Coordinates of N, CA, C and O and ligand atoms in Angstrom, one line a residue:
M213 N 177.6 4.8 -1.0 CA 178.1 4.0 0.1 C 177.9 2.5 -0.2 O 177.1 2.1 -1.0
S214 N 178.9 1.7 0.2 CA 178.8 0.3 0.0 C 177.4 -0.3 0.5 O 177.0 0.0 1.6
D215 N 176.9 -1.1 -0.3 CA 175.6 -1.8 0.0 C 175.8 -2.7 1.3 O 174.9 -2.8 2.1
V216 N 177.0 -3.2 1.4 CA 177.3 -4.1 2.5 C 177.3 -3.3 3.9 O 176.6 -3.7 4.8
I217 N 178.0 -2.2 3.9 CA 178.0 -1.4 5.1 C 176.5 -0.8 5.4 O 176.1 -0.8 6.5
W218 N 175.8 -0.5 4.3 CA 174.4 0.0 4.5 C 173.6 -1.1 5.2 O 172.9 -0.8 6.2
K219 N 173.8 -2.3 4.7 CA 173.0 -3.4 5.4 C 173.4 -3.7 6.8 O 172.6 -3.9 7.6
L220 N 174.7 -3.6 7.0 CA 175.2 -3.8 8.4 C 174.7 -2.8 9.4 O 174.4 -3.1 10.5
R221 N 174.7 -1.5 8.8 CA 174.1 -0.5 9.7 C 172.7 -0.7 9.9 O 172.2 -0.4 11.1
E222 N 172.0 -1.1 8.9 CA 170.5 -1.4 9.2 C 170.3 -2.5 10.2 O 169.5 -2.4 11.1
D223 N 171.2 -3.5 10.1 CA 171.1 -4.6 11.1 C 171.3 -4.0 12.5 O 170.6 -4.4 13.5
H224 N 172.2 -3.1 12.6 CA 172.5 -2.5 14.0 C 171.3 -1.7 14.5 O 170.9 -1.9 15.6
K225 N 170.7 -1.0 13.6 CA 169.4 -0.2 14.0 C 168.4 -1.2 14.6 O 167.7 -1.0 15.5
K226 N 168.2 -2.3 13.8 CA 167.2 -3.3 14.2 C 167.5 -3.9 15.5 O 166.7 -4.1 16.4
L227 N 168.8 -4.3 15.6 CA 169.3 -4.9 16.8 C 169.1 -4.0 18.0 O 168.7 -4.4 19.1
A228 N 169.4 -2.7 17.8 CA 169.3 -1.7 18.9 C 167.9 -1.7 19.4 O 167.6 -1.6 20.6
R229 N 166.9 -1.8 18.5 CA 165.5 -1.8 18.9 C 165.2 -3.0 19.8 O 164.4 -2.9 20.8
L230 N 165.7 -4.2 19.4 CA 165.5 -5.3 20.1 C 166.1 -5.3 21.5 O 165.5 -5.7 22.5
L231 N 167.3 -4.7 21.6 CA 168.0 -4.6 22.8 C 167.2 -3.6 23.7 O 167.2 -4.0 25.0
D232 N 166.6 -2.6 23.2 CA 165.8 -1.7 24.0 C 164.6 -2.5 24.6 O 164.2 -2.3 25.7
L233 N 164.0 -3.4 23.8 CA 162.9 -4.2 24.3 C 163.4 -5.1 25.5 O 162.7 -5.2 26.5
I234 N 164.5 -5.7 25.3 CA 165.1 -6.6 26.4 C 165.3 -5.8 27.6 O 164.9 -6.2 28.7
A235 N 165.9 -4.6 27.5 CA 166.2 -3.7 28.6 C 164.9 -3.4 29.3 O 164.9 -3.3 30.6
R236 N 163.9 -3.1 28.6 CA 162.6 -2.8 29.2 C 162.1 -4.0 30.1 O 161.7 -3.8 31.3
E237 N 162.2 -5.2 29.6 CA 161.8 -6.4 30.4 C 162.7 -6.6 31.6 O 162.2 -7.0 32.6
I238 N 164.0 -6.3 31.4 CA 164.9 -6.5 32.6 C 164.6 -5.5 33.7 O 164.6 -5.8 34.9
R239 N 164.2 -4.3 33.3 CA 163.8 -3.3 34.3 C 162.6 -3.7 35.1 O 162.5 -3.6 36.3
I240 N 161.7 -4.4 34.4 CA 160.4 -4.9 35.0 C 160.9 -6.0 36.0 O 160.4 -6.0 37.1
F241 N 161.8 -6.9 35.5 CA 162.3 -8.0 36.5 C 162.9 -7.3 37.7 O 162.7 -7.8 38.8
D242 N 163.8 -6.3 37.4 CA 164.5 -5.7 38.5 C 163.6 -5.0 39.5 O 163.9 -4.9 40.7
A243 N 162.5 -4.6 39.0 CA 161.5 -3.9 39.9 C 160.6 -5.0 40.7 O 159.7 -4.7 41.4
G244 N 161.0 -6.3 40.5 CA 160.3 -7.3 41.3 C 159.0 -7.9 40.6 O 158.2 -8.6 41.2
E245 N 158.8 -7.4 39.4 CA 157.6 -7.9 38.7 C 157.9 -8.9 37.7 O 159.1 -9.2 37.4
R246 N 156.9 -9.5 37.0 CA 157.1 -10.6 36.0 C 157.3 -10.0 34.7 O 156.4 -9.5 34.1
P247 N 158.5 -10.1 34.1 CA 158.7 -9.6 32.7 C 158.1 -10.6 31.7 O 157.6 -11.7 32.0
D248 N 158.1 -10.1 30.5 CA 157.6 -11.0 29.4 C 158.7 -11.9 28.9 O 159.4 -11.6 27.9
Y249 N 158.9 -13.0 29.6 CA 160.0 -13.9 29.3 C 159.9 -14.4 27.9 O 160.9 -14.6 27.2
E250 N 158.7 -14.7 27.5 CA 158.5 -15.3 26.1 C 159.0 -14.3 25.0 O 159.6 -14.8 24.1
L251 N 158.8 -13.0 25.3 CA 159.3 -12.0 24.4 C 160.8 -12.0 24.3 O 161.4 -12.0 23.2
V252 N 161.4 -12.0 25.5 CA 162.9 -12.0 25.5 C 163.4 -13.2 24.9 O 164.4 -13.2 24.1
E253 N 162.8 -14.4 25.1 CA 163.2 -15.7 24.6 C 163.2 -15.6 23.0 O 164.2 -16.1 22.4
I254 N 162.1 -15.1 22.5 CA 162.0 -15.1 21.0 C 163.0 -14.1 20.4 O 163.5 -14.3 19.3
I255 N 163.3 -13.0 21.1 CA 164.3 -12.1 20.6 C 165.6 -12.8 20.5 O 166.4 -12.7 19.5
L256 N 165.9 -13.5 21.6 CA 167.3 -14.1 21.6 C 167.3 -15.3 20.6 O 168.3 -15.4 19.9
E257 N 166.2 -15.9 20.3 CA 166.3 -16.9 19.3 C 166.5 -16.3 17.9 O 167.3 -16.9 17.1
Y258 N 165.8 -15.2 17.7 CA 166.1 -14.5 16.4 C 167.5 -14.1 16.3 O 168.1 -14.3 15.3
V259 N 168.1 -13.5 17.4 CA 169.5 -13.0 17.3 C 170.4 -14.2 17.0 O 171.4 -14.1 16.2
I260 N 170.2 -15.4 17.6 CA 171.0 -16.5 17.4 C 170.9 -17.0 16.0 O 171.8 -17.5 15.4
N261 N 169.7 -16.9 15.4 CA 169.4 -17.5 14.2 C 169.5 -16.6 12.9 O 169.5 -17.0 11.8
Y262 N 169.6 -15.3 13.2 CA 169.8 -14.4 12.0 C 171.1 -13.5 12.1 O 172.1 -13.8 11.4
P263 N 171.1 -12.5 13.0 CA 172.4 -11.7 13.0 C 173.6 -12.5 13.3 O 174.6 -12.3 12.7
D264 N 173.5 -13.5 14.2 CA 174.7 -14.2 14.6 C 175.3 -15.0 13.3 O 176.4 -15.3 13.2
L265 N 174.3 -15.4 12.5 CA 174.7 -16.3 11.4 C 175.1 -15.5 10.1 O 175.8 -16.0 9.3
F266 N 174.5 -14.3 10.0 CA 174.8 -13.6 8.7 C 175.4 -12.2 9.0 O 176.1 -11.7 8.0
H267 N 175.2 -11.6 10.0 CA 175.8 -10.3 10.3 C 177.3 -10.4 10.6 O 178.1 -9.8 10.0
H268 N 177.6 -11.1 11.6 CA 179.0 -11.3 12.0 C 179.9 -11.8 11.0 O 181.0 -11.3 10.7
P269 N 179.5 -12.9 10.3 CA 180.4 -13.4 9.2 C 180.6 -12.4 8.1 O 181.8 -12.3 7.6
W270 N 179.7 -11.6 7.8 CA 180.0 -10.5 6.8 C 181.0 -9.5 7.4 O 181.9 -9.1 6.6
E271 N 180.9 -9.1 8.6 CA 181.8 -8.2 9.2 C 183.2 -8.8 9.2 O 184.2 -8.2 9.0
D272 N 183.3 -10.1 9.5 CA 184.6 -10.8 9.6 C 185.2 -10.7 8.2 O 186.4 -10.5 8.0
L273 N 184.4 -10.9 7.1 CA 184.9 -10.8 5.7 C 185.4 -9.4 5.4 O 186.5 -9.2 4.8
V274 N 184.7 -8.4 5.9 CA 185.1 -7.0 5.6 C 186.5 -6.8 6.3 O 187.3 -6.2 5.7
L275 N 186.6 -7.2 7.5 CA 187.9 -7.0 8.2 C 189.0 -7.7 7.6 O 190.1 -7.1 7.5
E276 N 188.8 -8.9 7.0 CA 189.8 -9.6 6.3 C 190.3 -8.8 5.1 O 191.5 -8.7 4.9
K277 N 189.4 -8.2 4.4 CA 189.8 -7.3 3.3 C 190.5 -6.1 3.8 O 191.5 -5.7 3.2
L278 N 190.0 -5.5 4.9 CA 190.7 -4.3 5.4 C 192.1 -4.6 5.8 O 193.0 -3.8 5.7
R279 N 192.3 -5.8 6.4 CA 193.7 -6.2 6.7 C 194.6 -6.1 5.5 O 195.8 -5.8 5.7
L280 N 194.1 -6.5 4.4 CA 194.9 -6.4 3.1 C 195.1 -5.0 2.6 O 196.2 -4.7 2.2
R281 N 194.1 -4.3 2.7 CA 194.1 -2.9 2.1 C 194.7 -1.9 3.0 O 195.3 -0.9 2.5
D282 N 194.5 -2.0 4.4 CA 195.0 -1.0 5.3 C 195.2 -1.7 6.6 O 194.4 -1.6 7.5
P283 N 196.4 -2.4 6.7 CA 196.6 -3.2 8.0 C 196.6 -2.3 9.2 O 196.1 -2.8 10.3
H284 N 197.0 -1.0 9.1 CA 197.1 -0.2 10.3 C 195.6 0.1 10.8 O 195.4 0.0 12.0
A285 N 194.8 0.4 9.8 CA 193.3 0.7 10.2 C 192.7 -0.6 10.8 O 192.0 -0.6 11.8
A286 N 193.1 -1.7 10.2 CA 192.5 -3.0 10.7 C 192.9 -3.3 12.1 O 192.1 -3.8 12.9
E287 N 194.1 -2.9 12.4 CA 194.6 -3.1 13.8 C 193.9 -2.3 14.8 O 193.6 -2.8 15.9
S288 N 193.5 -1.1 14.4 CA 192.7 -0.3 15.4 C 191.3 -0.9 15.6 O 190.7 -0.5 16.6
V289 N 190.8 -1.7 14.7 CA 189.5 -2.4 14.9 C 189.7 -3.5 16.0 O 188.8 -3.7 16.8
G290 N 190.9 -4.1 16.1 CA 191.1 -5.1 17.1 C 190.6 -6.5 16.7 O 190.3 -6.7 15.4
A291 N 190.4 -7.3 17.6 CA 190.1 -8.8 17.4 C 188.5 -8.9 17.3 O 187.9 -9.4 18.2
L292 N 188.0 -8.6 16.1 CA 186.6 -8.6 15.9 C 186.0 -10.0 16.0 O 185.0 -10.2 16.6
D293 N 186.8 -11.0 15.5 CA 186.2 -12.4 15.6 C 186.1 -12.8 17.0 O 185.2 -13.6 17.4
Q294 N 187.1 -12.4 17.9 CA 187.0 -12.8 19.3 C 185.8 -12.1 19.9 O 185.1 -12.7 20.8
E295 N 185.6 -10.9 19.6 CA 184.4 -10.2 20.1 C 183.1 -10.9 19.7 O 182.2 -11.0 20.5
H296 N 183.1 -11.3 18.4 CA 181.9 -12.1 18.0 C 181.7 -13.4 18.7 O 180.6 -13.7 19.0
A297 N 182.8 -14.0 19.0 CA 182.8 -15.3 19.8 C 182.3 -15.0 21.2 O 181.4 -15.7 21.7
K298 N 182.7 -13.9 21.8 CA 182.3 -13.6 23.1 C 180.8 -13.2 23.1 O 180.0 -13.6 24.0
L299 N 180.4 -12.5 22.1 CA 179.0 -12.1 22.0 C 178.1 -13.4 21.9 O 177.1 -13.4 22.5
A300 N 178.6 -14.3 21.1 CA 177.8 -15.5 20.9 C 177.7 -16.3 22.2 O 176.6 -16.8 22.6
H301 N 178.8 -16.2 23.0 CA 178.7 -16.9 24.3 C 177.8 -16.2 25.2 O 176.9 -16.8 25.9
L302 N 177.8 -14.9 25.3 CA 177.0 -14.1 26.2 C 175.5 -14.2 25.8 O 174.6 -14.3 26.7
T303 N 175.2 -14.3 24.5 CA 173.8 -14.5 24.0 C 173.3 -15.8 24.5 O 172.2 -15.9 25.1
R304 N 174.1 -16.9 24.3 CA 173.6 -18.2 24.7 C 173.5 -18.3 26.2 O 172.6 -19.0 26.7
R305 N 174.4 -17.7 26.9 CA 174.3 -17.8 28.4 C 173.0 -17.1 28.9 O 172.4 -17.6 29.8
F306 N 172.8 -16.0 28.3 CA 171.6 -15.2 28.7 C 170.3 -16.0 28.3 O 169.3 -16.1 29.1
A307 N 170.3 -16.6 27.1 CA 169.2 -17.4 26.6 C 168.9 -18.6 27.6 O 167.8 -18.9 27.9
T308 N 170.0 -19.2 28.0 CA 169.9 -20.3 29.0 C 169.3 -19.8 30.3 O 168.4 -20.5 30.9
A309 N 169.7 -18.7 30.8 CA 169.2 -18.2 32.0 C 167.7 -17.9 31.8 O 166.9 -18.2 32.8
V310 N 167.3 -17.3 30.7 CA 165.9 -17.0 30.5 C 165.1 -18.3 30.5 O 164.0 -18.5 31.1
H311 N 165.7 -19.3 29.8 CA 165.0 -20.6 29.7 C 164.8 -21.2 31.1 O 163.7 -21.7 31.4
N312 N 165.8 -21.2 31.9 CA 165.8 -21.7 33.2 C 164.8 -21.0 34.2 O 164.0 -21.6 34.9
V313 N 164.8 -19.7 34.0 CA 163.9 -18.9 34.9 C 162.5 -19.1 34.5 O 161.5 -19.2 35.4
M314 N 162.3 -19.4 33.2 CA 160.8 -19.7 32.8 C 160.4 -21.1 33.3 O 159.2 -21.3 33.4
R315 N 161.4 -21.9 33.5 CA 161.0 -23.3 34.1 C 161.0 -23.2 35.7 O 161.1 -24.2 36.4
D316 N 160.9 -22.0 36.1 CA 160.8 -21.7 37.6 C 162.0 -22.2 38.4 O 161.8 -22.5 39.6
E317 N 163.1 -22.3 37.8 CA 164.3 -22.6 38.6 C 164.6 -21.4 39.4 O 164.5 -20.3 39.0
E318 N 165.0 -21.7 40.6 CA 165.4 -20.6 41.6 C 166.8 -20.1 41.2 O 167.8 -20.7 41.3
L319 N 166.8 -18.9 40.6 CA 168.0 -18.3 40.3 C 168.2 -17.0 41.1 O 167.2 -16.3 41.3
P320 N 169.4 -16.7 41.5 CA 169.6 -15.5 42.3 C 169.2 -14.3 41.3 O 169.7 -14.2 40.2
R321 N 168.3 -13.4 41.8 CA 167.8 -12.3 41.0 C 169.0 -11.4 40.5 O 169.0 -11.1 39.3
E322 N 169.9 -11.2 41.4 CA 171.0 -10.3 41.0 C 171.8 -10.9 39.9 O 172.3 -10.2 39.0
W323 N 172.0 -12.2 40.0 CA 172.8 -12.9 38.9 C 172.1 -12.8 37.6 O 172.7 -12.5 36.6
F324 N 170.8 -12.9 37.6 CA 170.1 -12.9 36.4 C 170.2 -11.5 35.7 O 170.4 -11.4 34.5
V325 N 170.0 -10.5 36.5 CA 170.2 -9.1 36.0 C 171.6 -8.9 35.5 O 171.8 -8.2 34.5
D326 N 172.6 -9.4 36.2 CA 173.9 -9.2 35.7 C 174.2 -9.9 34.4 O 174.9 -9.3 33.6
V327 N 173.7 -11.1 34.2 CA 173.8 -11.8 32.9 C 173.2 -11.0 31.8 O 173.8 -10.8 30.7
A328 N 172.0 -10.5 32.1 CA 171.3 -9.7 31.0 C 172.1 -8.4 30.8 O 172.3 -8.1 29.6
S329 N 172.6 -7.8 31.8 CA 173.2 -6.5 31.7 C 174.6 -6.7 30.9 O 174.9 -5.9 30.0
E330 N 175.3 -7.7 31.2 CA 176.5 -8.0 30.5 C 176.3 -8.1 29.0 O 177.0 -7.6 28.2
Y331 N 175.2 -8.9 28.7 CA 174.9 -9.1 27.3 C 174.6 -7.8 26.6 O 175.1 -7.5 25.6
L332 N 173.7 -7.0 27.3 CA 173.2 -5.7 26.6 C 174.4 -4.8 26.4 O 174.6 -4.2 25.4
T333 N 175.2 -4.6 27.5 CA 176.3 -3.7 27.5 C 177.3 -4.0 26.4 O 177.8 -3.2 25.6
Y334 N 177.7 -5.4 26.4 CA 178.7 -5.8 25.4 C 178.2 -5.6 24.0 O 179.0 -5.1 23.2
Q335 N 177.0 -6.0 23.8 CA 176.4 -5.9 22.4 C 176.4 -4.4 21.9 O 176.8 -4.1 20.8
R336 N 176.0 -3.5 22.8 CA 175.9 -2.1 22.5 C 177.3 -1.5 22.2 O 177.4 -0.8 21.2
R337 N 178.2 -1.9 23.1 CA 179.5 -1.3 22.9 C 180.2 -1.8 21.7 O 180.9 -1.0 20.9
H338 N 179.9 -3.1 21.4 CA 180.5 -3.7 20.2 C 180.0 -3.0 18.9 O 180.8 -2.6 18.1
M339 N 178.7 -2.8 18.9 CA 178.1 -2.1 17.7 C 178.7 -0.7 17.6 O 178.9 -0.1 16.5
Q340 N 178.8 0.0 18.7 CA 179.2 1.4 18.7 C 180.6 1.5 18.2 O 180.9 2.4 17.3
M341 N 181.5 0.6 18.6 CA 182.8 0.5 18.1 C 182.8 0.4 16.6 O 183.6 1.1 15.8
E342 N 182.0 -0.5 16.1 CA 182.0 -0.8 14.7 C 181.5 0.4 13.9 O 182.0 0.8 12.9
E343 N 180.5 1.1 14.5 CA 179.9 2.3 13.8 C 181.0 3.4 13.7 O 181.1 4.1 12.8
V344 N 181.8 3.6 14.8 CA 182.7 4.7 14.9 C 184.0 4.4 14.3 O 184.6 5.3 13.7
I345 N 184.5 3.2 14.4 CA 185.9 2.9 14.0 C 185.9 2.0 12.8 O 186.5 2.3 11.7
F346 N 185.2 0.9 12.9 CA 185.3 -0.2 11.8 C 184.7 0.2 10.5 O 185.3 0.2 9.5
F347 N 183.4 0.6 10.5 CA 182.8 0.9 9.2 C 183.4 2.0 8.5 O 183.6 1.9 7.2
P348 N 183.7 3.1 9.1 CA 184.4 4.2 8.4 C 185.7 3.8 7.8 O 186.0 4.2 6.7
A349 N 186.5 3.0 8.5 CA 187.8 2.5 8.0 C 187.6 1.6 6.8 O 188.3 1.7 5.8
A350 N 186.6 0.8 6.9 CA 186.2 -0.1 5.8 C 185.9 0.6 4.5 O 186.3 0.4 3.4
L351 N 185.0 1.7 4.8 CA 184.5 2.5 3.6 C 185.7 3.2 3.0 O 185.7 3.4 1.8
R352 N 186.7 3.6 3.8 CA 187.9 4.3 3.2 C 188.8 3.3 2.5 O 189.4 3.5 1.5
G353 N 188.9 2.1 3.1 CA 190.0 1.2 2.7 C 189.6 0.2 1.5 O 190.4 -0.1 0.7
L354 N 188.4 -0.3 1.5 CA 188.0 -1.3 0.6 C 187.8 -0.8 -0.8 O 187.3 0.3 -1.0
R355 N 188.0 -1.7 -1.8 CA 187.7 -1.3 -3.2 C 186.4 -1.9 -3.7 O 185.9 -2.9 -3.1
A356 N 185.9 -1.4 -4.8 CA 184.6 -1.9 -5.4 C 184.7 -3.4 -5.5 O 183.7 -4.1 -5.1
E357 N 185.8 -4.0 -6.0 CA 185.8 -5.4 -6.2 C 185.8 -6.2 -4.8 O 185.3 -7.3 -4.8
D358 N 186.2 -5.5 -3.8 CA 186.2 -6.2 -2.4 C 184.7 -6.4 -2.0 O 184.3 -7.4 -1.5
W359 N 184.0 -5.3 -2.2 CA 182.6 -5.4 -1.8 C 181.8 -6.4 -2.6 O 181.0 -7.2 -2.0
D360 N 182.1 -6.5 -3.9 CA 181.5 -7.5 -4.8 C 181.8 -8.9 -4.3 O 181.0 -9.8 -4.1
E361 N 183.1 -9.1 -3.9 CA 183.5 -10.4 -3.5 C 182.8 -10.8 -2.2 O 182.4 -12.0 -2.0
I362 N 182.7 -9.8 -1.3 CA 182.0 -10.2 0.0 C 180.5 -10.5 -0.2 O 180.1 -11.5 0.3
T363 N 179.9 -9.8 -1.1 CA 178.5 -10.1 -1.3 C 178.3 -11.5 -2.0 O 177.4 -12.2 -1.8
Q364 N 179.3 -11.8 -2.9 CA 179.2 -13.1 -3.5 C 179.6 -14.2 -2.6 O 179.0 -15.3 -2.7
A365 N 180.5 -14.0 -1.7 CA 181.0 -15.0 -0.7 C 179.9 -15.5 0.2 O 179.9 -16.6 0.6
L366 N 179.1 -14.5 0.6 CA 178.1 -14.9 1.6 C 176.8 -14.2 1.3 O 176.6 -13.0 1.5
K367 N 175.9 -15.0 0.8 CA 174.5 -14.5 0.4 C 173.7 -14.5 1.6 O 173.7 -15.5 2.3
R368 N 172.9 -13.5 1.8 CA 172.1 -13.5 3.0 C 170.6 -13.8 2.6 O 170.1 -13.2 1.7
P369 N 170.0 -14.7 3.4 CA 168.6 -15.0 3.1 C 167.8 -13.8 3.6 O 168.3 -12.9 4.3
Q370 N 166.5 -13.8 3.4 CA 165.6 -12.8 3.9 C 165.7 -12.7 5.4 O 165.8 -13.8 6.0
D371 N 165.5 -11.6 5.9 CA 165.5 -11.4 7.4 C 164.1 -11.8 7.9 O 163.1 -11.2 7.4
P372 N 164.0 -12.9 8.6 CA 162.6 -13.4 9.0 C 161.8 -12.5 9.8 O 160.6 -12.7 10.0
L373 N 162.4 -11.5 10.5 CA 161.6 -10.6 11.3 C 161.3 -9.3 10.6 O 160.2 -8.8 10.8
F374 N 162.3 -8.8 9.9 CA 162.1 -7.4 9.4 C 161.8 -7.3 7.9 O 161.2 -6.3 7.5
D375 N 162.2 -8.3 7.1 CA 162.0 -8.1 5.7 C 160.5 -8.2 5.3 O 159.8 -9.0 5.8
E376 N 160.2 -7.3 4.4 CA 158.8 -7.3 3.8 C 158.5 -8.6 3.2 O 159.3 -9.1 2.4
G377 N 157.4 -9.3 3.5 CA 157.0 -10.5 2.8 C 157.7 -11.7 3.3 O 157.5 -12.8 2.8
A378 N 158.7 -11.6 4.3 CA 159.4 -12.8 4.7 C 158.4 -13.6 5.6 O 157.5 -13.2 6.1
A379 N 158.8 -14.9 5.6 CA 157.9 -15.9 6.3 C 158.1 -15.6 7.8 O 159.0 -16.3 8.4
K380 N 157.4 -14.7 8.4 CA 157.7 -14.3 9.8 C 156.6 -14.8 10.7 O 156.5 -14.2 11.8
A381 N 155.9 -15.8 10.4 CA 154.8 -16.2 11.2 C 155.3 -16.5 12.7 O 154.7 -16.1 13.6
K382 N 156.5 -17.1 12.7 CA 157.1 -17.4 14.0 C 157.3 -16.1 14.8 O 157.3 -16.2 16.1
Y383 N 157.7 -15.0 14.1 CA 158.0 -13.8 14.8 C 157.0 -12.8 14.8 O 157.2 -11.6 15.1
D384 N 155.8 -13.2 14.4 CA 154.6 -12.3 14.4 C 154.5 -11.3 15.5 O 154.4 -10.1 15.5
R385 N 154.4 -12.0 16.7 CA 154.2 -11.2 18.0 C 155.4 -10.2 18.2 O 155.2 -9.1 18.6
L386 N 156.6 -10.7 18.0 CA 157.7 -9.9 18.2 C 157.7 -8.7 17.3 O 158.0 -7.6 17.6
H387 N 157.3 -9.0 16.0 CA 157.3 -7.9 15.0 C 156.3 -6.8 15.5 O 156.6 -5.7 15.4
Q388 N 155.2 -7.2 16.0 CA 154.2 -6.3 16.4 C 154.8 -5.4 17.6 O 154.6 -4.2 17.7
E389 N 155.5 -6.1 18.5 CA 156.0 -5.4 19.7 C 157.1 -4.4 19.3 O 157.1 -3.3 19.8
V390 N 157.9 -4.8 18.3 CA 158.9 -3.9 17.8 C 158.3 -2.6 17.2 O 158.7 -1.5 17.4
M391 N 157.2 -2.9 16.4 CA 156.6 -1.7 15.8 C 155.9 -0.8 16.8 O 155.9 0.4 16.6
K392 N 155.4 -1.4 17.9 CA 154.7 -0.7 18.9 C 155.8 0.1 19.7 O 155.6 1.3 20.0
W393 N 156.8 -0.5 20.1 CA 157.7 0.1 21.1 C 159.0 0.7 20.5 O 159.4 1.8 20.8
G394 N 159.6 -0.1 19.6 CA 161.0 0.3 19.1 C 160.9 1.4 18.1 O 160.4 1.2 17.0
K395 N 161.4 2.5 18.4 CA 161.6 3.6 17.4 C 163.0 3.3 16.9 O 163.9 2.9 17.5
P396 N 163.2 3.7 15.6 CA 164.5 3.6 15.0 C 165.6 4.3 16.0 O 165.3 5.4 16.4
V397 N 166.7 3.6 16.2 CA 167.6 4.2 17.1 C 168.9 4.5 16.2 O 169.4 3.7 15.6
D398 N 169.3 5.8 16.3 CA 170.6 6.0 15.6 C 171.8 5.7 16.5 O 171.7 5.7 17.7
H399 N 172.9 5.4 15.8 CA 174.0 4.8 16.6 C 174.6 5.7 17.6 O 175.2 5.3 18.5
H400 N 174.3 7.1 17.4 CA 174.9 8.0 18.5 C 174.2 7.7 19.8 O 174.7 8.0 20.8
A401 N 172.9 7.2 19.7 CA 172.2 7.0 21.0 C 172.7 5.8 21.7 O 172.3 5.5 22.8
M402 N 173.4 4.9 21.0 CA 173.7 3.6 21.5 C 174.8 3.7 22.7 O 174.9 2.8 23.5
G403 N 175.4 4.8 22.7 CA 176.4 5.0 23.8 C 175.9 5.6 25.1 O 176.6 5.9 25.9
E404 N 174.5 5.7 25.1 CA 174.0 6.4 26.2 C 174.3 5.6 27.5 O 174.5 4.4 27.5
T405 N 174.3 6.3 28.6 CA 174.4 5.7 29.9 C 173.3 4.7 30.1 O 172.1 5.0 30.0
P406 N 173.6 3.4 30.4 CA 172.5 2.4 30.5 C 171.7 2.7 31.8 O 172.2 3.3 32.8
A407 N 170.4 2.2 31.8 CA 169.7 2.4 33.0 C 170.3 1.5 34.1 O 171.2 0.7 33.9
K408 N 169.8 1.7 35.4 CA 170.4 1.1 36.5 C 170.6 -0.4 36.3 O 171.6 -1.0 36.6
S409 N 169.5 -1.0 35.8 CA 169.5 -2.5 35.7 C 170.4 -3.0 34.6 O 170.7 -4.1 34.5
E410 N 170.9 -2.1 33.7 CA 171.8 -2.5 32.6 C 173.2 -2.4 33.0 O 174.1 -2.8 32.2
R411 N 173.5 -1.7 34.2 CA 174.9 -1.5 34.5 C 175.6 -2.8 35.1 O 174.9 -3.6 35.6
Ligands
FE2_95 FE1 180.1 -7.2 15.0
FE2_96 FE1 178.0 -5.4 13.8

């Protein structure tokens, strides 16, 4: 299997674990208790500074190649770059909401839950579409030289949260939480019906 797709799938599994952690905190909020805002904040900071910067651009490059090799299959994937732009917007909107709620700003509870749910649902659906439609099409369509070109075009730095030996002091606490809570999630589980607070 292409190394690129293998890494993208690994990213998805890691992200799914982080989304589960966020969902747990939102359920706590929904139940009227105080969630661990700091944890949610650091997850979103990580998402903005690693997957958003290195995962999505790789996928965009893969889709570019697929358009050349198999335009019909590429069409079935749809407007990936627009989905990535929307995801970036939803992530930042949610991060701002968390930031404001931490500063004790009065926010309607229902609105906050909606903002979180929209982010979680969109992110999960997006990944599921990629696992089911995009990655298999790319594996069928791209050639060895395409994969080489993609890896050369965009080199990825170490993952500051998950890579062994990476400088993850900043994410130490989050790393521990993920290890404690997050079990590896396979992509079939990502389409599960979300909990009440995630709808
Ligand atoms: Fe994506
Ligand atoms: Fe993805």
